[in-house]
Tab-separated table of C-alpha atoms in Angstrom:
chain	number	residue	atom	x	y	z
I	1	MET	CA	1.278	0.527	-20.152
I	2	LYS	CA	-1.349	-1.644	-18.486
I	3	ARG	CA	-0.347	-3.047	-15.084
I	4	LEU	CA	-1.540	-3.756	-11.559
I	5	ILE	CA	-1.591	-0.647	-9.412
I	6	ILE	CA	-3.127	0.314	-6.092
I	7	ALA	CA	-6.564	1.894	-5.953
I	8	ILE	CA	-8.211	3.466	-2.913
I	9	ASN	CA	-11.862	3.614	-1.931
I	10	GLU	CA	-11.970	7.104	-0.436
I	11	GLU	CA	-15.458	6.547	0.989
I	12	THR	CA	-14.242	3.828	3.353
I	13	CYS	CA	-10.696	5.116	4.011
I	14	ILE	CA	-10.414	6.409	7.591
I	15	GLY	CA	-7.020	8.058	7.107
I	16	CYS	CA	-5.220	5.954	9.725
I	17	GLY	CA	-1.958	6.034	7.748
I	18	ARG	CA	-1.118	2.340	8.102
I	19	CYS	CA	-0.874	1.974	4.331
I	20	VAL	CA	1.475	4.952	4.092
I	21	GLU	CA	3.707	3.488	6.815
I	22	SER	CA	3.791	0.022	5.242
I	23	CYS	CA	4.514	1.091	1.651
I	24	PRO	CA	8.201	0.356	1.027
I	25	THR	CA	8.359	2.574	-2.062
I	26	LYS	CA	6.604	5.554	-0.441
I	27	ALA	CA	3.966	5.633	-3.183
I	28	LEU	CA	1.194	6.669	-0.789
I	29	GLU	CA	0.538	9.781	1.265
I	30	LEU	CA	-2.202	11.144	3.492
I	31	LYS	CA	-3.903	14.153	1.976
I	32	ASP	CA	-7.058	15.779	3.322
I	33	GLY	CA	-7.425	12.902	5.781
I	34	LYS	CA	-7.395	10.164	3.130
I	35	ALA	CA	-4.780	7.878	1.580
I	36	LYS	CA	-3.718	8.989	-1.891
I	37	LEU	CA	-1.413	7.540	-4.530
I	38	LYS	CA	1.427	10.057	-4.698
I	39	ASP	CA	3.093	8.816	-7.881
I	40	GLU	CA	2.100	5.873	-10.108
I	41	SER	CA	5.725	5.115	-10.927
I	42	LEU	CA	6.414	4.420	-7.222
I	43	CYS	CA	3.651	1.812	-6.822
I	44	ASP	CA	5.163	-1.670	-7.125
I	45	GLY	CA	1.763	-3.357	-7.331
I	46	PHE	CA	2.693	-5.933	-4.663
I	47	GLY	CA	0.005	-4.677	-2.278
I	48	SER	CA	1.744	-4.612	1.100
I	49	CYS	CA	-0.545	-1.685	1.905
I	50	ILE	CA	-3.629	-3.843	1.316
I	51	ALA	CA	-2.687	-6.261	4.097
I	52	VAL	CA	-2.587	-3.544	6.763
I	53	CYS	CA	-5.753	-1.602	5.898
I	54	PRO	CA	-8.316	-2.066	8.697
I	55	THR	CA	-11.226	-0.990	6.448
I	56	HIS	CA	-10.186	-2.926	3.328
I	57	SER	CA	-10.155	0.343	1.373
I	58	LEU	CA	-7.187	-0.552	-0.815
I	59	TYR	CA	-7.181	-2.969	-3.721
I	60	LEU	CA	-5.226	-3.689	-6.879
I	61	GLU	CA	-6.666	-2.893	-10.264
I	62	GLU	CA	-5.276	-3.418	-13.732
I	63	ARG	CA	-5.217	-0.154	-15.647
I	64	GLU	CA	-3.091	2.149	-17.743
I	65	ALA	CA	-0.357	3.597	-15.530
I	66	LYS	CA	3.206	4.846	-15.635
I	67	PRO	CA	5.744	1.996	-15.536
I	68	PHE	CA	7.152	1.110	-12.117
I	69	ASP	CA	10.514	2.746	-11.365
I	70	TRP	CA	12.539	-0.366	-10.498
I	71	SER	CA	15.518	1.737	-9.378
I	72	ILE	CA	13.553	2.651	-6.238
I	73	LEU	CA	14.107	-0.885	-4.900
I	74	GLN	CA	17.797	-0.110	-4.393
I	75	LYS	CA	16.835	2.540	-1.817
I	76	ILE	CA	14.650	0.319	0.361
I	77	ASP	CA	15.814	-0.885	3.762
I	78	PHE	CA	13.996	-4.222	3.685
I	79	GLU	CA	14.588	-4.955	7.379
I	80	GLU	CA	12.869	-1.673	8.267
I	81	PHE	CA	10.080	-2.455	5.775
I	82	LEU	CA	9.409	-5.868	7.326
I	83	ASP	CA	9.364	-4.353	10.824
I	84	LYS	CA	6.726	-1.825	9.717
I	85	LEU	CA	4.657	-4.473	7.978
I	86	VAL	CA	4.683	-6.771	11.018
I	87	LYS	CA	3.825	-3.839	13.308
I	88	HIS	CA	0.669	-2.971	11.354
I	89	TYR	CA	-0.464	-6.339	10.018
I	90	LYS	CA	-3.228	-7.978	12.014
I	91	PRO	CA	-3.935	-11.486	10.712
I	92	LYS	CA	-7.517	-12.691	10.879
I	93	GLU	CA	-8.144	-15.009	13.782
I	94	LEU	CA	-8.348	-18.643	12.832
I	95	ALA	CA	-11.786	-20.165	13.124
I	96	GLN	CA	-12.254	-22.190	16.290
I	97	GLU	CA	-12.896	-25.850	15.600
């Protein structure tokens, strides 16, 4: 099935692990010093990992992929997820007027 799923630019990934920490469905892992998609069916396509990447190495692409396993959402502690996201997310500074 065609759907939005995370993609990783391995050339610019620095292996900091922020994306792995922020992914509520645990779809990402660090392998050989780079972020990797562990299992397509775990990627929700919402892109919380994109927001925390300091090198902008993650993006969503539409492609053929396994369907998302919606049952995984029942296992997520959303309070813990939001804490992790806030910890790693660094909003861009607003332009000075």
